[in-house]
mmCIF file of C-alpha atoms and ligand atoms in Angstrom:
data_model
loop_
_atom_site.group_PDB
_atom_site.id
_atom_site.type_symbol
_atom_site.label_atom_id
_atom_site.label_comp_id
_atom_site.label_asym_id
_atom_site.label_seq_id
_atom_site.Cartn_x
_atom_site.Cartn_y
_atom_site.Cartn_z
ATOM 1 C CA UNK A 1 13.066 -45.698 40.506
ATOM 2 C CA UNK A 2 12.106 -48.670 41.856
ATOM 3 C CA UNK A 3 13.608 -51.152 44.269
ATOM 4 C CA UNK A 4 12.303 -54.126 43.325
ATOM 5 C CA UNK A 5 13.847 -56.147 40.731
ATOM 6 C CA UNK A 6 11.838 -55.712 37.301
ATOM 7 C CA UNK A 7 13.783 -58.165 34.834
ATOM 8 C CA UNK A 8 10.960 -58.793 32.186
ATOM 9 C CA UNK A 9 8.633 -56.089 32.189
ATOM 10 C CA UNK A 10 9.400 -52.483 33.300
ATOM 11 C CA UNK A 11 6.562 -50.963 35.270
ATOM 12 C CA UNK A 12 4.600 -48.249 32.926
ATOM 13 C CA UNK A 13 5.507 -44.437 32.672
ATOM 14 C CA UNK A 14 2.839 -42.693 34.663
ATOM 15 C CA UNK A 15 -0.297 -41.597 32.306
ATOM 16 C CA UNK A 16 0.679 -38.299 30.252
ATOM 17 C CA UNK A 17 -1.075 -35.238 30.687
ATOM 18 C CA UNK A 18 -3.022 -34.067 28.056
ATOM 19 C CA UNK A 19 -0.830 -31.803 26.269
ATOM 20 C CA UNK A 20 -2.149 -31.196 22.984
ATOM 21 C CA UNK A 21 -5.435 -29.483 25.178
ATOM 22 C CA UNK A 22 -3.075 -27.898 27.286
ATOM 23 C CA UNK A 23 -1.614 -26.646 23.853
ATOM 24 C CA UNK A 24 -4.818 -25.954 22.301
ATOM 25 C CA UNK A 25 -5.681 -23.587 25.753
ATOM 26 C CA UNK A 26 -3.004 -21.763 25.744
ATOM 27 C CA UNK A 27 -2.723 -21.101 22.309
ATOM 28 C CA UNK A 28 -6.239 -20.139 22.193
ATOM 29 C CA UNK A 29 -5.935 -17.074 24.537
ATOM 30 C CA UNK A 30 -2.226 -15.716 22.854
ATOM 31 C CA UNK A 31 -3.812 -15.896 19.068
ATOM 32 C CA UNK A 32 -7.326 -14.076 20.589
ATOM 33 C CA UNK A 33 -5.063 -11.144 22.719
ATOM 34 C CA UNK A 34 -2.462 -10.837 19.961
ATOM 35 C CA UNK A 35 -5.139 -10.858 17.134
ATOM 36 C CA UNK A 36 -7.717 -7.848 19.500
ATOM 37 C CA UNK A 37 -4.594 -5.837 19.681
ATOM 38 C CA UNK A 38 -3.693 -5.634 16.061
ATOM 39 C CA UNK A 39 -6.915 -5.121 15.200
ATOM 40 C CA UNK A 40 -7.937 -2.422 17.736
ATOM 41 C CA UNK A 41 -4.512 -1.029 18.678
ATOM 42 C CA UNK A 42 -2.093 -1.277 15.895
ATOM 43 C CA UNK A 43 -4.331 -1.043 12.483
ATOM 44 C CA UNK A 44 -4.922 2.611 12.997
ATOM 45 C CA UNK A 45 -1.345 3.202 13.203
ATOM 46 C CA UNK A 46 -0.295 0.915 10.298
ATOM 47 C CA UNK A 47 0.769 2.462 6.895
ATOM 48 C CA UNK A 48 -0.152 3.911 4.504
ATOM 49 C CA UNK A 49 -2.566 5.728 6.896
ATOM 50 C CA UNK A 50 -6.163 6.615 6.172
ATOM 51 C CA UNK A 51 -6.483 9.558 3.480
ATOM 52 C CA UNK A 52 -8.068 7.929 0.946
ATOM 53 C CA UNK A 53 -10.183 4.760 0.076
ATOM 54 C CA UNK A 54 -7.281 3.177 -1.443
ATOM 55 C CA UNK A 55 -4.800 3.966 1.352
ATOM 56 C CA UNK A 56 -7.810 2.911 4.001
ATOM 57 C CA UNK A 57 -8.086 -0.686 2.011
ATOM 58 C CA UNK A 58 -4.309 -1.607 2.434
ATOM 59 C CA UNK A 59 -3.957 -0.414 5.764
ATOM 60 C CA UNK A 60 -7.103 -2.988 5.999
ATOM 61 C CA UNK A 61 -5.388 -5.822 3.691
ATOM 62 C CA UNK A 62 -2.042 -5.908 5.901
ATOM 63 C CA UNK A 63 -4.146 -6.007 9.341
ATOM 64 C CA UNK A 64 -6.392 -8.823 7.907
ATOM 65 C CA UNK A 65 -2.910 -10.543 6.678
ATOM 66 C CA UNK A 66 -1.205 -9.811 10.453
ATOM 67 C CA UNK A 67 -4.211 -11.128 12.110
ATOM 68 C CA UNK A 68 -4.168 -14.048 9.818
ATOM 69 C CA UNK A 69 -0.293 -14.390 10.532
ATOM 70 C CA UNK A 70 -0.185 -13.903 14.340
ATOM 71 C CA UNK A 71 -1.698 -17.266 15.711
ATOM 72 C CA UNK A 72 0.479 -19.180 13.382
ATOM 73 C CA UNK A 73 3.666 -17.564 14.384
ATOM 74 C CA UNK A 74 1.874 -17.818 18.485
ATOM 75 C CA UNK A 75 1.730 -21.549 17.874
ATOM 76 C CA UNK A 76 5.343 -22.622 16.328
ATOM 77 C CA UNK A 77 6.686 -20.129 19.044
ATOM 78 C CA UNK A 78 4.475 -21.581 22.018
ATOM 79 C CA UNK A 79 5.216 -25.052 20.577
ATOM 80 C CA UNK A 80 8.723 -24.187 20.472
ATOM 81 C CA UNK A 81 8.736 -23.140 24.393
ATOM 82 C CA UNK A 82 6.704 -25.927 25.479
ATOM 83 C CA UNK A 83 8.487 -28.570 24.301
ATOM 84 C CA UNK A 84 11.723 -26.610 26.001
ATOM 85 C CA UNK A 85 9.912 -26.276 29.379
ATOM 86 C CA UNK A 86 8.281 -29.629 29.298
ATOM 87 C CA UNK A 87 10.170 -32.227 27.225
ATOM 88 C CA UNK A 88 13.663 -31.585 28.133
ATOM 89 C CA UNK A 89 15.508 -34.133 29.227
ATOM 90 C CA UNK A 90 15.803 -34.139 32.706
ATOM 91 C CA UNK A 91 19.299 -34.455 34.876
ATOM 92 C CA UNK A 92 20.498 -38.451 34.316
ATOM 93 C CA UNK A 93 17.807 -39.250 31.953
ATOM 94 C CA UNK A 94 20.137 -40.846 29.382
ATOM 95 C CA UNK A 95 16.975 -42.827 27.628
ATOM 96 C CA UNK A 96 15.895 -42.128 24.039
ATOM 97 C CA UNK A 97 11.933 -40.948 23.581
ATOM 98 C CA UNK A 98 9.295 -43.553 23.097
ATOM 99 C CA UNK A 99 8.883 -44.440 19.680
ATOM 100 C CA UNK A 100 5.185 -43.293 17.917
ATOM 101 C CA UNK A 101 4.086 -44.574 14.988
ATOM 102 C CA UNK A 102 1.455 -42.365 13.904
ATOM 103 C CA UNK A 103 -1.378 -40.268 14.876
ATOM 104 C CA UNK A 104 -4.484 -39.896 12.998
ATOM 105 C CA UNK A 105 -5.504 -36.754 15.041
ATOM 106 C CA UNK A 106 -2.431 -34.783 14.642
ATOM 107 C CA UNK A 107 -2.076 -36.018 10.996
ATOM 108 C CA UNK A 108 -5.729 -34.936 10.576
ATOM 109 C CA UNK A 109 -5.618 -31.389 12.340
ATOM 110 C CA UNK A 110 -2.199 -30.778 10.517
ATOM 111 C CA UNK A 111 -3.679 -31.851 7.261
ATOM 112 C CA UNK A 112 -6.580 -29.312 7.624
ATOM 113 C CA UNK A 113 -4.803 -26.427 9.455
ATOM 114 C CA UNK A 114 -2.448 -26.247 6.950
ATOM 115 C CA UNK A 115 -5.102 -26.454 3.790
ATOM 116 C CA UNK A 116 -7.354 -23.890 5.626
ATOM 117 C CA UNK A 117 -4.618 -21.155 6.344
ATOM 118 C CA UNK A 118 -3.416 -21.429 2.044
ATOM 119 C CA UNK A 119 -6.961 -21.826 0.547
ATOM 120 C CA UNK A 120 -7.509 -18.317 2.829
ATOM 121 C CA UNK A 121 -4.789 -16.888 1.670
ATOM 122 C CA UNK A 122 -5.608 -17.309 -1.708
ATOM 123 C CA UNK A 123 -8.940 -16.700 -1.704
ATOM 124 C CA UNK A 124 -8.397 -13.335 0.009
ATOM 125 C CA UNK A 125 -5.386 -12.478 -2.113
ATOM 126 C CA UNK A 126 -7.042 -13.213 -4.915
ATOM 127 C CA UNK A 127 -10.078 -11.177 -4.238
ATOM 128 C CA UNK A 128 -8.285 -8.017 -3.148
ATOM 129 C CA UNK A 129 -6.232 -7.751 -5.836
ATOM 130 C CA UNK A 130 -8.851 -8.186 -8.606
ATOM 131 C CA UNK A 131 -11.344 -5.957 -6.814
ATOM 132 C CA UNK A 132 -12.292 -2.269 -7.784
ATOM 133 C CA UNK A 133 -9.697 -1.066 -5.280
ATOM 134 C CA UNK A 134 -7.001 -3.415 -5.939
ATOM 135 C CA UNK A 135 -3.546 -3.334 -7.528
ATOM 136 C CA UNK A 136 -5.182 -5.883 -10.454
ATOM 137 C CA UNK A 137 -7.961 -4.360 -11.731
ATOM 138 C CA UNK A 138 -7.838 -0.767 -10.792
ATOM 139 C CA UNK A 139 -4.816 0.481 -12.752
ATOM 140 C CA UNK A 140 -2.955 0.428 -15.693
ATOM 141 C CA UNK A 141 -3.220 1.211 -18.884
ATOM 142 C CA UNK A 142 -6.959 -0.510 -19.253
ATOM 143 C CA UNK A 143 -8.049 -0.785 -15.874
ATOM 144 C CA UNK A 144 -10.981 -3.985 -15.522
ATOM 145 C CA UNK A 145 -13.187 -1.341 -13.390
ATOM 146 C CA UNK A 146 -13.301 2.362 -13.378
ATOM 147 C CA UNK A 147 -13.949 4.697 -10.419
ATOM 148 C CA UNK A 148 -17.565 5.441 -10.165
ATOM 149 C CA UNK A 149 -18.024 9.106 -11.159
ATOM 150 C CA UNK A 150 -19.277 10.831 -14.282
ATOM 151 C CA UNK A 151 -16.431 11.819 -17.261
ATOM 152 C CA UNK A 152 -16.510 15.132 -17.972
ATOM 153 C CA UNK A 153 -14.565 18.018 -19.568
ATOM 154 C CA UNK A 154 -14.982 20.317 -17.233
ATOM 155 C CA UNK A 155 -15.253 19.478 -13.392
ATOM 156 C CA UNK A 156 -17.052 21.599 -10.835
ATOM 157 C CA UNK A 157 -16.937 21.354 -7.327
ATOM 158 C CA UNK A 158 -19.067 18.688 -5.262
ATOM 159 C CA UNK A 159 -20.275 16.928 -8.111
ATOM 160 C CA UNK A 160 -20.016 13.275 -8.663
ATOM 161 C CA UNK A 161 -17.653 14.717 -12.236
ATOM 162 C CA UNK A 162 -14.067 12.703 -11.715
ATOM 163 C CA UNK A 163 -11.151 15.348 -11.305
ATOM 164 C CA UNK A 164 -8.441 14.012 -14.306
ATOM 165 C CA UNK A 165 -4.860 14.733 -12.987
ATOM 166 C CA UNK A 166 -2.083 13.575 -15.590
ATOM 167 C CA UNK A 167 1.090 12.752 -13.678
ATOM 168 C CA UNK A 168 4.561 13.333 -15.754
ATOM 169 C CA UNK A 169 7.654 12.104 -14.853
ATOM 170 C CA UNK A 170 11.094 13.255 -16.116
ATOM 171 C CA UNK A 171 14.410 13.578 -14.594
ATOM 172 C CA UNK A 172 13.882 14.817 -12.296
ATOM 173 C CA UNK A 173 10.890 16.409 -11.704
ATOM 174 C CA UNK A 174 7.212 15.762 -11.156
ATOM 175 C CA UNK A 175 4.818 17.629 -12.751
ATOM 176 C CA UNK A 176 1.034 17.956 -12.907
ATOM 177 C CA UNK A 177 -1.583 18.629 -15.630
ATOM 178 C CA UNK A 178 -5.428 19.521 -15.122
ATOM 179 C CA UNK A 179 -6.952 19.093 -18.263
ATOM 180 C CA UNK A 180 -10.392 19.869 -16.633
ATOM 181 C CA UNK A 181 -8.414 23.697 -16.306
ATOM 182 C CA UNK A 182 -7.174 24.283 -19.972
ATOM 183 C CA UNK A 183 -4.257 21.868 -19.619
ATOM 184 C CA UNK A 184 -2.151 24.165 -17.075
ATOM 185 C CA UNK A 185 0.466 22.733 -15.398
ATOM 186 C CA UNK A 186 2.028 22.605 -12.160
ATOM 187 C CA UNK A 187 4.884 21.269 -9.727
ATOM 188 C CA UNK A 188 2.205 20.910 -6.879
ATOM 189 C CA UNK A 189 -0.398 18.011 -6.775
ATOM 190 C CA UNK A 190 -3.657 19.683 -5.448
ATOM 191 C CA UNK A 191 -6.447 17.429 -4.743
ATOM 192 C CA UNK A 192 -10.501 18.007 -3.616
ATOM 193 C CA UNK A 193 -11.607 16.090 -0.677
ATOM 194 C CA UNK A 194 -13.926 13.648 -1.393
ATOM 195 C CA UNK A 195 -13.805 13.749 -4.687
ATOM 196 C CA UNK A 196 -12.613 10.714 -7.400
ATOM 197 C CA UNK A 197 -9.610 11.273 -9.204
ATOM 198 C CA UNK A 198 -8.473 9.706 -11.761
ATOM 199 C CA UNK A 199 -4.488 10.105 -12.343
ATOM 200 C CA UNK A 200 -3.182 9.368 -15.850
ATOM 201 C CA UNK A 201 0.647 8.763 -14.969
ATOM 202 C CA UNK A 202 3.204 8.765 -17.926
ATOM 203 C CA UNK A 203 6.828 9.828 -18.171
ATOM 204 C CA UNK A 204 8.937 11.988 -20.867
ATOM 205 C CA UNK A 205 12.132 10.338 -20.551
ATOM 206 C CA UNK A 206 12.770 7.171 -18.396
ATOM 207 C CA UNK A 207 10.877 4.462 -16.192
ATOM 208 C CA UNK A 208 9.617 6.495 -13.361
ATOM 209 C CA UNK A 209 7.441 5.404 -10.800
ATOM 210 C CA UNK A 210 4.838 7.912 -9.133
ATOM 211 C CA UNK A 211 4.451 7.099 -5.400
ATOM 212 C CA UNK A 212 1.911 9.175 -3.213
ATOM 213 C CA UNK A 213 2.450 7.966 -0.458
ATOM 214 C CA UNK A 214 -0.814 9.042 1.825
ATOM 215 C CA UNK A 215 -3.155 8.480 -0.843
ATOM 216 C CA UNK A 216 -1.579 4.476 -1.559
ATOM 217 C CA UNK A 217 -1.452 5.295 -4.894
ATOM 218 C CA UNK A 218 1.611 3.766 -6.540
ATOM 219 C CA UNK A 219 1.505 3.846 -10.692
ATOM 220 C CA UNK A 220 4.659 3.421 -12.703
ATOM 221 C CA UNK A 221 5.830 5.961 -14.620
ATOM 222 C CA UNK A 222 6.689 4.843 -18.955
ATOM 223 C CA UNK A 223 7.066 6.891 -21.625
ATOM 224 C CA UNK A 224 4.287 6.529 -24.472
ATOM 225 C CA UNK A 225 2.286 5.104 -21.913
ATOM 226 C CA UNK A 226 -0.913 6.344 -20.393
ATOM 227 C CA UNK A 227 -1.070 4.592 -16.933
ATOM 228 C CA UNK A 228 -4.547 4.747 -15.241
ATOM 229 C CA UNK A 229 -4.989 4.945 -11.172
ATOM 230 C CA UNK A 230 -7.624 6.147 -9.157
ATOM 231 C CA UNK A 231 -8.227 7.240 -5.679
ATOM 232 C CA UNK A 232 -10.832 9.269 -4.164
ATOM 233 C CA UNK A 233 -9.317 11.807 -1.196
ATOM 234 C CA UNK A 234 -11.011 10.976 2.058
ATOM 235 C CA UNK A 235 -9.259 13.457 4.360
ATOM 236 C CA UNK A 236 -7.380 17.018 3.705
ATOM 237 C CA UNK A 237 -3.925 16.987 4.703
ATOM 238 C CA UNK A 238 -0.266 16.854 3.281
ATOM 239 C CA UNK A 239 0.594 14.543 0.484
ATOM 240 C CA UNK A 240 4.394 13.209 -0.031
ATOM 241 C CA UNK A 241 4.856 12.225 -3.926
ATOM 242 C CA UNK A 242 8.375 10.226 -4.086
ATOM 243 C CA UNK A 243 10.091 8.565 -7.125
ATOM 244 C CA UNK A 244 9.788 4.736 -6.508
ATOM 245 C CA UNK A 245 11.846 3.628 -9.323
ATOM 246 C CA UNK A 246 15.735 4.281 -9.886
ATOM 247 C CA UNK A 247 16.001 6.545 -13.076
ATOM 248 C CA UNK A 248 19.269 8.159 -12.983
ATOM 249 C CA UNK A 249 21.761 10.120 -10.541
ATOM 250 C CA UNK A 250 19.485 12.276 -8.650
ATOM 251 C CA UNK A 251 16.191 9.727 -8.791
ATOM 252 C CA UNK A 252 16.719 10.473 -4.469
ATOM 253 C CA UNK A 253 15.764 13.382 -4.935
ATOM 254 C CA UNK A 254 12.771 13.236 -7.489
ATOM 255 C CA UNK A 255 10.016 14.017 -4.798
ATOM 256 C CA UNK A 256 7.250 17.347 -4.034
ATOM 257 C CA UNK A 257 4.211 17.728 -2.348
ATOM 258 C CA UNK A 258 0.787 17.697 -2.368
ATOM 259 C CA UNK A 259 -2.223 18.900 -0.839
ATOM 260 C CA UNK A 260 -5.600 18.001 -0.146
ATOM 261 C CA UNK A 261 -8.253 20.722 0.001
ATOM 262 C CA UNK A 262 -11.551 21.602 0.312
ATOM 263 C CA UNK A 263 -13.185 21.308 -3.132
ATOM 264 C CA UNK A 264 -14.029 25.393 -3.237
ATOM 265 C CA UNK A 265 -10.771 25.723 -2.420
ATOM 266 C CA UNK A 266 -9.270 23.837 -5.000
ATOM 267 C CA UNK A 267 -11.473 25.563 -7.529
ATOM 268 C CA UNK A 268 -9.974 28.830 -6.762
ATOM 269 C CA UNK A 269 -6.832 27.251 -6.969
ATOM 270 C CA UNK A 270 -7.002 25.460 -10.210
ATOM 271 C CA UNK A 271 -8.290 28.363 -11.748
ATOM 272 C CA UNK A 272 -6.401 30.518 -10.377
ATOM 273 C CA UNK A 273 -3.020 28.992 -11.313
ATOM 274 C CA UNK A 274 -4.822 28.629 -15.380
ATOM 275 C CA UNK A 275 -5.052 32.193 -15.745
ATOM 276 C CA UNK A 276 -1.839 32.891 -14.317
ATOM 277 C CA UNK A 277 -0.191 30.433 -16.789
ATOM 278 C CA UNK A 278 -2.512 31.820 -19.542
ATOM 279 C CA UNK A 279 -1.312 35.419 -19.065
ATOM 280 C CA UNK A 280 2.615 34.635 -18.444
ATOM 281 C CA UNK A 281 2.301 32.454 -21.561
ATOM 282 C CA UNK A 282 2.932 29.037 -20.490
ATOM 283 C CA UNK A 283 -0.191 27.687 -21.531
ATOM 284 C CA UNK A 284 1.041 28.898 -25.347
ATOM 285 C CA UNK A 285 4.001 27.495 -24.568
ATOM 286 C CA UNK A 286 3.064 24.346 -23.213
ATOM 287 C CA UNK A 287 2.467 20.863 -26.132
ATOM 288 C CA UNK A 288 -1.690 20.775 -26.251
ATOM 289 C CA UNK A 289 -2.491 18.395 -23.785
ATOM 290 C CA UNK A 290 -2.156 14.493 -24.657
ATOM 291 C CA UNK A 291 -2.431 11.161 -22.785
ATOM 292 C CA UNK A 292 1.175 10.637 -23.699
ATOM 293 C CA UNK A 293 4.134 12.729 -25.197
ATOM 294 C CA UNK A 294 7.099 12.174 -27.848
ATOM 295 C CA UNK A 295 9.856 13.476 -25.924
ATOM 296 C CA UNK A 296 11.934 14.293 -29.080
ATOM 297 C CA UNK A 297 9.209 16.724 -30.138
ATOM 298 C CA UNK A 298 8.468 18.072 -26.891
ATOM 299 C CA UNK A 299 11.863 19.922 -25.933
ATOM 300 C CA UNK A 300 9.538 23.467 -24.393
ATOM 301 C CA UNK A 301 8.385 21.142 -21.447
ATOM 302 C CA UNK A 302 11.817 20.459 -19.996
ATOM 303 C CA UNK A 303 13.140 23.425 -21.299
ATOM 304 C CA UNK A 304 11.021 26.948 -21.278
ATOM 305 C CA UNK A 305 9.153 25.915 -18.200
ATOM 306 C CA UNK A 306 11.904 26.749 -15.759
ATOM 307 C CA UNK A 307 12.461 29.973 -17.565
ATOM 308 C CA UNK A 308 8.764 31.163 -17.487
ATOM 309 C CA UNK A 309 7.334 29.387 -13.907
ATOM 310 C CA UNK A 310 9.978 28.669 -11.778
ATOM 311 C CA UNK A 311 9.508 25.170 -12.108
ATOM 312 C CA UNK A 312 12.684 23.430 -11.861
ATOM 313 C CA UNK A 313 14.074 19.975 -11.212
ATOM 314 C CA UNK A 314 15.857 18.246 -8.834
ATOM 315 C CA UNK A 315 18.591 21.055 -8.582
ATOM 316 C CA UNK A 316 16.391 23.200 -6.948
ATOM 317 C CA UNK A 317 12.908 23.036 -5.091
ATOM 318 C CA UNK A 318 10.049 25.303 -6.803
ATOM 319 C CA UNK A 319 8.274 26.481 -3.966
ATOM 320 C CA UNK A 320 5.109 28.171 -5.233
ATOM 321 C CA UNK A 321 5.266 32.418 -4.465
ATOM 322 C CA UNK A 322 1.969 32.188 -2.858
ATOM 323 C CA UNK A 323 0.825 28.873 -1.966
ATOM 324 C CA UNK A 324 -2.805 29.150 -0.264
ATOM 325 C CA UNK A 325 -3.097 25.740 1.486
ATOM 326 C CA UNK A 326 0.554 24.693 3.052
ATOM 327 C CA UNK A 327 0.294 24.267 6.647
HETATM 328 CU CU1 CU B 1 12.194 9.015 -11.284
#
């Protein structure tokens, strides 16, 4: 305030500090810190983990995505405490703000902030999802790309020969077919380490959807419908297979396990469980194997295969009499 008397011309507001550097500054050292500590501290720890090459390139897609995110949320939130801290109106300041009529350098930077962060997006989107590994291309019923590894009808160990797992669904129970090991079937998902799988995911009865969790393989479920996804094991560990699509009363509990194992070890396994099944008679018993299945012609697989194996649905768990791998 001023004691002289100012009728015609107020004098001017001291100059303004330059806030949009200050801004800038600030800004600059939140988005680095926040963006080096999801990167290096938080991406290991993000789902769906790192057991395979598909799980590995989502954990990667949502820590590209929260690095991408973080400054912009950093800069409407440091905005938002700036303008609290700095701009309030002060005790007995009754006056309204000084009117701006545009500015080219905000309109500019906003103009080409804005454009940047959704051409990124899409670009990045775009390519992830279409790429080998992606939900776009990799799956379905005619995938764009395959897996690289050799087709074969019979897989051995350590070769580059893709393991063929079908997946079947059915309330409410998951079961698993090697056709690689004369079509036997069982209520565990074994995998080899290191080693491309392809799954061929179909259901008997309703929409399922087959989640395994670890692996980030997620591949619905359809009756008369052969539905491709691949993966390729990178660690050995536990597997948690989980219903991801309502399909009746007990859908909650339409879940088993799974393991991966070294590839000798799932050799023995494989063939161990075939001529188990060929000498108990399930493999007689079972419909020859097929990329999908009439469920009105197919009663033996929901009904003589809790008789003759144990395995049973969602009433009660089949735990395998000697299982070589559990932890
Ligand atoms: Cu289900």
């Amino acid at each position: 305030m001023t004691t002289e008397p100012a009728p015609t011309s107020p004098a001017p507001p001291p100059a303004e500090p330059r806030h949009g550097r200050r801004l800038l500054g600030i800004w600059l050292v939140l988005a680095l810190a926040a963006d080096l500590l999801i990167w290096f501290a938080w991406k290991p720890h993000l789902p769906p983990g790192d057991m395979s090459d598909a799980a590995r390139h989502q954990q990667f897609d949502i820590a590209v995505l929260a690095v991408s995110a973080a400054p912009v949320i950093i800069f409407v939130l440091l905005y938002f405490a700036y303008s609290l801290v700095v701009w309030r109106a002060r005790p007995g300041d009754e006056d309204d703000g000084e009117p701006i009529y545009g500015h080219t350098k905000v309109q500019v930077s906003w103009i080409l902030g804005t454009t940047v962060i959704v051409l990124w997006l899409f670009v990045f989107g775009t390519v992830e999802l279409v790429g080998p590994a992606g939900a776009g291309a990799g799956q379905g019923p005619s995938p764009i790309w395959k897996l690289a590894g050799a087709q074969s009808r019979t897989w051995t160990p350590n070769s580059n020969t893709m393991l063929e797992v079908q997946v079947i669904g059915q309330q409410w129970a998951w079961t698993y077919r090697y056709p690689q090991f004369g079509g036997m079937e069982s209520s565990e998902l074994m995998l080899p380490v290191n080693t491309p799988v392809t799954f061929h995911v179909t259901s008997l009865d309703a929409i399922h959807s087959f989640w395994a969790y670890q692996l980030g393989v997620k591949a619905d479920a359809n009756p008369q419908v052969d539905n491709v996804s691949y993966v390729t094991p990178k660690t050995l560990g536990s597997v948690t297979v989980r219903c991801n699509e309502l399909c009746g009363i007990w859908h909650g509990a339409m879940f088993n396990y799974g393991h991966v194992v070294s590839p000798s070890a799932f050799r023995t396994w494989a063939g161990g469980v075939q001529a188990t099944e060929k000498a108990d008679g399930v493999l007689a018993d079972l419909p020859p194997y097929a990329l999908t299945y009439d469920p009105t012609v197919i009663p033996q697989l929901g009904a003589n295969l809790p008789k003759i194996d144990g395995i049973t649905g969602a009433a009660g768990y089949y735990y395998p009499p000697s299982d070589p791998v559990t932890p």
